[in-house]
Short mmCIF file of C-alpha atoms and ligand atoms in Angstrom, two decimals:
data_model
loop_
_atom_site.label_atom_id
_atom_site.label_comp_id
_atom_site.label_asym_id
_atom_site.label_seq_id
_atom_site.Cartn_x
_atom_site.Cartn_y
_atom_site.Cartn_z
CA MET A 136 62.98 18.76 -0.85
CA SER A 137 60.57 20.66 1.32
CA LYS A 138 57.08 21.10 -0.03
CA LYS A 139 55.55 24.43 -0.99
CA LEU A 140 51.91 25.43 -1.34
CA ILE A 141 50.59 28.58 -2.98
CA ILE A 142 46.95 29.39 -2.24
CA ILE A 143 44.57 32.31 -2.50
CA ARG A 144 44.87 34.34 0.70
CA PRO A 145 42.68 32.75 3.38
CA ASP A 146 40.19 34.30 5.83
CA ASP A 147 39.55 33.44 9.47
CA TRP A 148 35.81 32.97 10.02
CA HIS A 149 36.07 32.97 13.84
CA LEU A 150 38.63 35.02 15.75
CA HIS A 151 39.10 36.72 19.12
CA VAL A 152 41.24 39.85 18.94
CA ARG A 153 40.05 41.32 22.29
CA ASP A 154 40.52 45.01 22.96
CA GLY A 155 42.85 47.55 24.54
CA ALA A 156 46.57 46.95 24.75
CA VAL A 157 46.60 43.43 23.21
CA LEU A 158 44.56 44.34 20.15
CA LYS A 159 47.42 45.57 18.00
CA ASP A 160 49.72 42.64 18.76
CA VAL A 161 47.02 40.04 18.06
CA LEU A 162 46.16 41.76 14.78
CA ALA A 163 49.84 41.75 13.79
CA HIS A 164 49.79 37.94 13.88
CA THR A 165 46.48 37.51 12.10
CA THR A 166 46.99 40.04 9.33
CA LYS A 167 50.19 38.37 8.11
CA GLN A 168 48.12 35.43 6.95
CA PHE A 169 44.48 36.42 6.60
CA ALA A 170 42.66 39.05 4.54
CA ARG A 171 39.50 39.07 6.66
CA ALA A 172 38.39 37.74 10.02
CA VAL A 173 35.06 37.42 11.76
CA ILE A 174 35.62 39.29 15.03
CA MET A 175 34.00 37.75 18.09
CA PRO A 176 31.93 40.10 20.28
CA ASN A 177 32.56 38.55 23.73
CA LEU A 178 34.28 41.59 25.18
CA LYS A 179 33.65 42.91 28.68
CA PRO A 180 31.01 44.35 28.29
CA PRO A 181 29.88 42.45 25.18
CA VAL A 182 29.32 44.07 21.79
CA THR A 183 25.52 43.96 21.77
CA THR A 184 24.59 46.90 19.54
CA VAL A 185 25.52 48.36 16.18
CA ASP A 186 26.87 51.45 17.94
CA LEU A 187 29.18 49.37 20.13
CA ALA A 188 30.34 47.39 17.08
CA LYS A 189 31.11 50.61 15.22
CA ALA A 190 33.17 51.89 18.15
CA TYR A 191 35.01 48.54 18.38
CA ARG A 192 35.61 48.56 14.64
CA SER A 193 37.17 51.98 14.84
CA ARG A 194 39.53 50.83 17.62
CA ILE A 195 40.52 47.92 15.37
CA ASP A 196 41.04 50.31 12.46
CA THR A 197 43.28 52.50 14.61
CA ALA A 198 45.37 49.47 15.59
CA LEU A 199 45.63 48.44 11.93
CA GLN A 200 46.78 51.94 11.01
CA GLN A 201 49.43 51.82 13.72
CA LEU A 202 50.61 48.53 12.24
CA GLY A 203 50.63 49.99 8.74
CA VAL A 204 48.18 47.32 7.57
CA SER A 205 45.75 48.51 4.91
CA ASN A 206 44.62 45.23 3.35
CA PHE A 207 42.74 43.61 6.24
CA ASN A 208 39.00 43.71 6.72
CA PRO A 209 37.51 42.94 10.16
CA LEU A 210 33.99 41.52 9.85
CA MET A 211 32.01 42.62 12.87
CA THR A 212 29.52 40.52 14.82
CA LEU A 213 26.98 41.33 17.51
CA TYR A 214 26.42 39.39 20.70
CA LEU A 215 22.91 37.98 20.91
CA THR A 216 21.10 38.41 24.24
CA ASP A 217 17.66 37.57 25.60
CA ASN A 218 16.76 41.17 24.82
CA THR A 219 18.14 41.68 21.31
CA SER A 220 15.34 43.51 19.50
CA ALA A 221 14.09 42.96 15.96
CA ASP A 222 14.95 46.60 15.36
CA GLU A 223 18.61 46.09 16.32
CA VAL A 224 18.70 43.18 13.86
CA ARG A 225 17.31 45.37 11.10
CA LYS A 226 19.87 48.03 11.96
CA ALA A 227 22.64 45.40 11.91
CA SER A 228 21.58 44.30 8.45
CA GLU A 229 21.99 47.89 7.26
CA HIS A 230 25.46 48.36 8.80
CA GLN A 231 27.52 45.46 7.44
CA ILE A 232 27.25 43.36 10.58
CA ILE A 233 28.23 39.88 9.40
CA GLY A 234 26.10 38.02 11.94
CA PHE A 235 24.87 37.59 15.49
CA LYS A 236 26.71 35.30 17.85
CA LEU A 237 24.72 32.97 20.08
CA TYR A 238 26.49 32.15 23.32
CA PRO A 239 24.29 30.06 25.58
CA ALA A 240 24.65 31.92 28.90
CA GLY A 241 27.55 30.47 30.88
CA ALA A 242 28.88 28.29 28.04
CA THR A 243 32.30 29.92 27.76
CA THR A 244 34.49 33.01 28.26
CA ASN A 245 32.40 36.18 28.78
CA SER A 246 29.13 34.47 27.96
CA ASP A 247 27.25 35.50 31.11
CA ALA A 248 25.16 37.99 29.14
CA GLY A 249 24.30 35.31 26.58
CA VAL A 250 20.97 33.69 25.84
CA THR A 251 19.38 31.98 28.87
CA ASN A 252 16.58 30.34 26.90
CA ILE A 253 16.57 30.12 23.13
CA LYS A 254 12.89 31.06 23.03
CA HIS A 255 13.84 34.47 24.42
CA ALA A 256 15.88 35.05 21.26
CA TYR A 257 13.09 33.99 18.87
CA PRO A 258 12.00 37.55 17.96
CA ALA A 259 15.62 38.32 17.02
CA LEU A 260 16.00 35.05 15.09
CA GLU A 261 12.80 35.82 13.21
CA ALA A 262 14.23 39.21 12.23
CA MET A 263 17.57 37.64 11.27
CA GLN A 264 15.80 35.23 8.97
CA LYS A 265 13.82 38.10 7.46
CA HIS A 266 16.83 40.38 6.92
CA SER A 267 19.17 37.54 5.94
CA VAL A 268 21.60 38.06 8.84
CA PRO A 269 23.48 34.86 9.74
CA LEU A 270 23.47 33.22 13.18
CA LEU A 271 26.87 32.11 14.49
CA ILE A 272 26.54 29.48 17.18
CA HIS A 273 28.60 28.34 20.13
CA GLY A 274 26.91 24.97 20.22
CA GLU A 275 26.98 23.64 23.75
CA VAL A 276 24.29 23.26 26.37
CA THR A 277 25.25 24.60 29.76
CA GLU A 278 23.51 22.39 32.31
CA SER A 279 26.07 21.24 34.84
CA ALA A 280 24.37 17.84 35.00
CA ILE A 281 25.39 17.15 31.41
CA ASP A 282 28.85 15.75 30.96
CA ILE A 283 31.18 18.36 29.49
CA PHE A 284 32.16 15.98 26.67
CA ASP A 285 28.49 15.56 25.66
CA ARG A 286 27.37 19.17 25.66
CA GLU A 287 27.79 19.72 21.92
CA VAL A 288 25.87 16.59 20.97
CA VAL A 289 23.01 17.42 23.35
CA PHE A 290 22.92 20.95 21.89
CA ILE A 291 22.24 19.54 18.43
CA ASP A 292 19.10 17.75 19.60
CA ARG A 293 17.79 20.30 22.05
CA ILE A 294 18.58 23.60 20.35
CA LEU A 295 20.05 23.40 16.86
CA GLU A 296 17.56 21.03 15.29
CA PRO A 297 14.48 22.90 16.66
CA VAL A 298 15.92 26.27 15.59
CA ARG A 299 16.56 24.96 12.07
CA LYS A 300 13.00 23.63 11.90
CA ASP A 301 11.49 26.89 13.19
CA PHE A 302 13.68 29.10 10.95
CA PRO A 303 14.30 27.12 7.78
CA GLU A 304 15.69 30.10 5.85
CA LEU A 305 18.05 31.30 8.60
CA ARG A 306 21.70 30.93 7.66
CA ILE A 307 23.51 29.18 10.53
CA ILE A 308 27.19 28.60 11.16
CA PHE A 309 27.84 25.89 13.72
CA GLU A 310 31.14 27.19 14.99
CA HIS A 311 34.25 25.31 16.10
CA ILE A 312 32.62 21.88 15.91
CA THR A 313 34.38 19.18 17.90
CA THR A 314 32.47 15.92 17.55
CA LYS A 315 31.74 13.23 15.00
CA GLN A 316 28.03 13.85 15.56
CA ALA A 317 28.34 17.55 14.73
CA ALA A 318 30.47 16.84 11.66
CA HIS A 319 27.95 14.31 10.37
CA TYR A 320 24.96 16.47 11.29
CA VAL A 321 26.30 19.32 9.15
CA ARG A 322 27.45 17.00 6.36
CA ASP A 323 24.12 15.20 6.13
CA ALA A 324 21.64 18.02 6.84
CA ASP A 325 18.92 18.45 4.25
CA THR A 326 19.06 22.18 3.53
CA LYS A 327 16.67 21.89 0.57
CA GLY A 328 19.39 23.04 -1.78
CA LYS A 329 19.95 26.26 0.16
CA ASN A 330 23.08 27.57 1.79
CA THR A 331 21.68 27.51 5.31
CA LEU A 332 24.15 25.42 7.29
CA GLY A 333 27.91 25.60 7.56
CA ALA A 334 30.52 24.83 10.19
CA THR A 335 33.95 26.11 11.14
CA ILE A 336 36.75 23.92 12.44
CA THR A 337 39.79 25.03 14.44
CA ALA A 338 43.36 23.91 13.82
CA HIS A 339 43.69 22.72 17.41
CA HIS A 340 40.68 20.41 17.13
CA LEU A 341 42.17 18.95 13.93
CA LEU A 342 45.54 18.35 15.58
CA MET A 343 44.77 17.28 19.12
CA ASN A 344 42.50 14.94 21.04
CA ARG A 345 41.64 15.00 24.72
CA ASN A 346 44.79 13.14 25.70
CA SER A 347 46.61 16.41 24.92
CA LEU A 348 45.01 17.89 28.01
CA PHE A 349 46.87 15.46 30.22
CA THR A 350 50.16 14.55 28.53
CA GLY A 351 52.55 14.04 31.44
CA GLY A 352 50.46 16.35 33.63
CA ILE A 353 47.66 18.88 33.24
CA ARG A 354 48.09 21.15 30.21
CA PRO A 355 46.13 24.36 30.73
CA HIS A 356 47.14 25.78 27.35
CA HIS A 357 45.24 22.98 25.62
CA TYR A 358 42.04 23.76 27.49
CA CYS A 359 39.46 25.38 25.23
CA LEU A 360 35.71 25.22 24.78
CA PRO A 361 34.20 23.16 23.39
CA ILE A 362 36.77 20.92 25.06
CA LEU A 363 38.98 18.56 23.03
CA LYS A 364 37.30 15.20 22.44
CA ARG A 365 38.34 11.57 21.82
CA GLU A 366 40.50 10.56 18.85
CA GLU A 367 37.49 9.22 16.92
CA HIS A 368 36.05 12.75 16.90
CA ARG A 369 39.32 14.32 15.76
CA LEU A 370 39.39 11.82 12.91
CA ALA A 371 35.82 12.70 11.90
CA LEU A 372 36.73 16.41 11.88
CA MET A 373 39.78 15.67 9.72
CA GLU A 374 37.61 13.66 7.38
CA VAL A 375 35.08 16.44 6.74
CA ALA A 376 37.63 19.28 6.74
CA THR A 377 39.70 17.58 4.04
CA SER A 378 36.73 16.21 2.08
CA GLY A 379 36.25 19.24 -0.15
CA ASN A 380 32.71 19.66 1.20
CA PRO A 381 32.02 23.42 1.08
CA ARG A 382 29.93 23.35 4.27
CA PHE A 383 33.17 23.15 6.28
CA PHE A 384 35.58 26.04 6.46
CA LEU A 385 38.34 27.63 8.50
CA GLY A 386 37.76 29.40 11.82
CA THR A 387 40.70 29.43 14.20
CA ASP A 388 38.93 30.46 17.42
CA SER A 389 42.36 31.77 18.38
CA ALA A 390 41.66 33.13 21.86
CA PRO A 391 44.36 35.04 23.77
CA HIS A 392 44.40 34.88 27.56
CA PRO A 393 47.17 36.17 29.82
CA LYS A 394 49.49 33.39 30.96
CA GLY A 395 48.50 33.86 34.60
CA GLU A 396 44.83 33.37 33.78
CA LYS A 397 45.52 30.08 32.01
CA GLU A 398 48.00 28.73 34.56
CA SER A 399 45.65 29.17 37.48
CA SER A 400 43.48 27.16 39.86
CA CYS A 401 40.53 28.07 37.61
CA GLY A 402 42.11 28.58 34.20
CA CYS A 403 40.38 30.28 31.26
CA ALA A 404 39.36 28.41 28.10
CA GLY A 405 41.12 29.25 24.86
CA CYS A 406 44.04 28.23 22.66
CA TYR A 407 46.12 30.91 20.95
CA THR A 408 46.99 29.93 17.36
CA ALA A 409 47.06 33.26 15.51
CA HIS A 410 50.89 33.32 15.39
CA ASN A 411 50.95 30.59 12.72
CA ALA A 412 47.43 29.30 12.21
CA MET A 413 47.98 28.50 8.55
CA GLY A 414 51.10 26.50 9.42
CA LEU A 415 49.02 24.43 11.85
CA TYR A 416 46.25 23.83 9.29
CA ALA A 417 48.84 22.90 6.63
CA GLU A 418 50.39 20.45 9.05
CA ALA A 419 46.98 18.86 9.67
CA PHE A 420 46.05 18.58 5.97
CA ASP A 421 49.54 17.35 5.06
CA SER A 422 49.34 14.62 7.73
CA VAL A 423 46.63 12.90 5.68
CA GLY A 424 48.04 13.73 2.25
CA GLN A 425 45.30 16.27 1.47
CA LEU A 426 47.22 19.52 1.06
CA ASP A 427 45.44 20.20 -2.22
CA ARG A 428 42.17 20.49 -0.28
CA LEU A 429 43.47 23.26 2.00
CA GLU A 430 42.72 26.13 -0.37
CA GLY A 431 39.00 25.35 -0.62
CA PHE A 432 38.69 25.02 3.16
CA ALA A 433 40.76 28.10 3.98
CA SER A 434 40.08 30.48 1.11
CA PHE A 435 36.95 29.60 -0.86
CA PHE A 436 34.17 27.97 1.16
CA GLY A 437 33.94 30.70 3.83
CA PRO A 438 33.38 33.63 1.46
CA ASP A 439 31.09 31.47 -0.66
CA PHE A 440 28.94 30.68 2.38
CA TYR A 441 28.76 34.33 3.44
CA SER A 442 28.16 35.48 -0.19
CA LEU A 443 31.32 37.58 -0.19
CA PRO A 444 33.93 37.74 -2.95
CA ARG A 445 36.92 35.43 -2.72
CA ASN A 446 40.28 37.11 -2.15
CA GLN A 447 42.55 37.62 -5.13
CA ASP A 448 46.10 37.71 -3.85
CA GLN A 449 48.00 34.66 -2.69
CA ILE A 450 50.11 33.39 0.18
CA THR A 451 52.89 30.83 0.04
CA LEU A 452 53.27 28.15 2.70
CA VAL A 453 56.46 26.14 2.97
CA GLN A 454 57.16 22.91 4.79
CA GLN A 455 59.78 24.50 6.97
CA ALA A 456 59.68 23.97 10.71
CA GLU A 457 58.96 27.15 12.59
CA GLU A 458 60.09 27.38 16.18
CA VAL A 459 57.42 28.79 18.43
CA PRO A 460 58.64 31.01 21.28
CA PHE A 461 57.81 30.02 24.86
CA GLU A 462 55.89 33.27 25.23
CA PHE A 463 54.74 36.35 23.38
CA THR A 464 54.34 39.75 24.93
CA LEU A 465 50.93 41.03 23.91
CA GLY A 466 50.27 44.56 25.09
CA ASP A 467 51.15 44.51 28.76
CA THR A 468 50.52 40.79 29.19
CA VAL A 469 52.44 37.61 28.53
CA LEU A 470 50.80 34.87 26.51
CA VAL A 471 51.71 31.25 25.88
CA PRO A 472 50.90 30.25 22.29
CA LEU A 473 50.01 26.79 21.06
CA ARG A 474 53.20 24.73 20.54
CA ALA A 475 55.20 27.05 22.80
CA GLY A 476 58.84 25.90 22.83
CA GLU A 477 58.13 23.40 20.06
CA THR A 478 57.84 23.62 16.29
CA ILE A 479 55.10 23.87 13.68
CA ALA A 480 55.97 21.88 10.56
CA TRP A 481 54.79 24.54 8.10
CA SER A 482 55.32 28.26 7.91
CA LEU A 483 54.42 31.27 5.85
CA ALA A 484 57.09 32.12 3.27
CA LYS A 485 58.87 35.32 4.25
O1 DOR B 765 38.09 28.25 24.14
C1 DOR B 765 37.38 29.22 23.93
N1 DOR B 765 37.81 30.48 24.16
N2 DOR B 765 36.14 29.02 23.48
C2 DOR B 765 35.28 30.02 23.37
O2 DOR B 765 34.18 29.77 22.99
C3 DOR B 765 35.63 31.39 23.77
C4 DOR B 765 37.06 31.61 23.72
C5 DOR B 765 37.49 32.88 24.41
O3 DOR B 765 36.85 33.91 24.20
O4 DOR B 765 38.48 32.86 25.13
ZN1 ZN B 766 35.50 31.64 19.98
#
């Protein structure tokens, strides 16, 4: 008999919904499963101020209205720059901004306006610590001399550890971690009993290692940043995600890109998983016999970390293979989702 799992409705603590024509179609996927999502600010131009976030939020609200969705709450972030002022941080803290996102300049999609030197962001970090606004981190150094597979680990030593020392009260989320070192760093960090360090983990980093980039040929739809790592790292991520440790929680990093911009001589980074993210996570947890740990990871530890209430309603997941289409039409673009033309072992009960 196929298995069934009923859990409190989950939230996505790291999501790209973009803007314009695709917005509504991406939200349609996400809102079927999740009650809330942390909305990434790496638009063109980036969402750097409270006013821009308010305008973006109202475009999201319009799309939700068009979809007839009234039970979804987008949690807005701001994009940290070298010039983010302490005053903007104070303003953010007064306008329900869930956090500031640190993109080291050049680290990933639309990160050119990101932080060029962490010291430039210190006045903003100081204000974030003071006003209790969390820092969400894309944790990779950007120097081209550093091997792409090592950039997360080097980031821990060069940036994350000094920032944690200099701002011991700052709440930090190390987002979409991909390495054994990052998993163990977060697991073992001495936070002096405070809730100052958490990490999100994507479904694709739980399910794939770097071989998936080259199975039978180059696979642009498996290219994301931070890039997939060796199997030993995937295993370490599975270990912490399914351990019941509340420092680790769900963040899909689902990142839509038009098909043509992925299948290109210089393809964009990002895996699209919003169509059945919970099915992918269930598949990962089930693969190691830890389905009963999924609810904590997906529905409890995120809101607990952010000091928000847990959701109250439930979703039902069933072990029923879902066929994934070869493509979705999102707005006026075509997108290739993760597992296109294949199946996901779990699905949301209809
Ligand atoms: O793979 C990624 N895609 N990683 C990121 O950090 C950004 C994201 C995007 O915006 O496409
Ligand atoms: Zn992201």
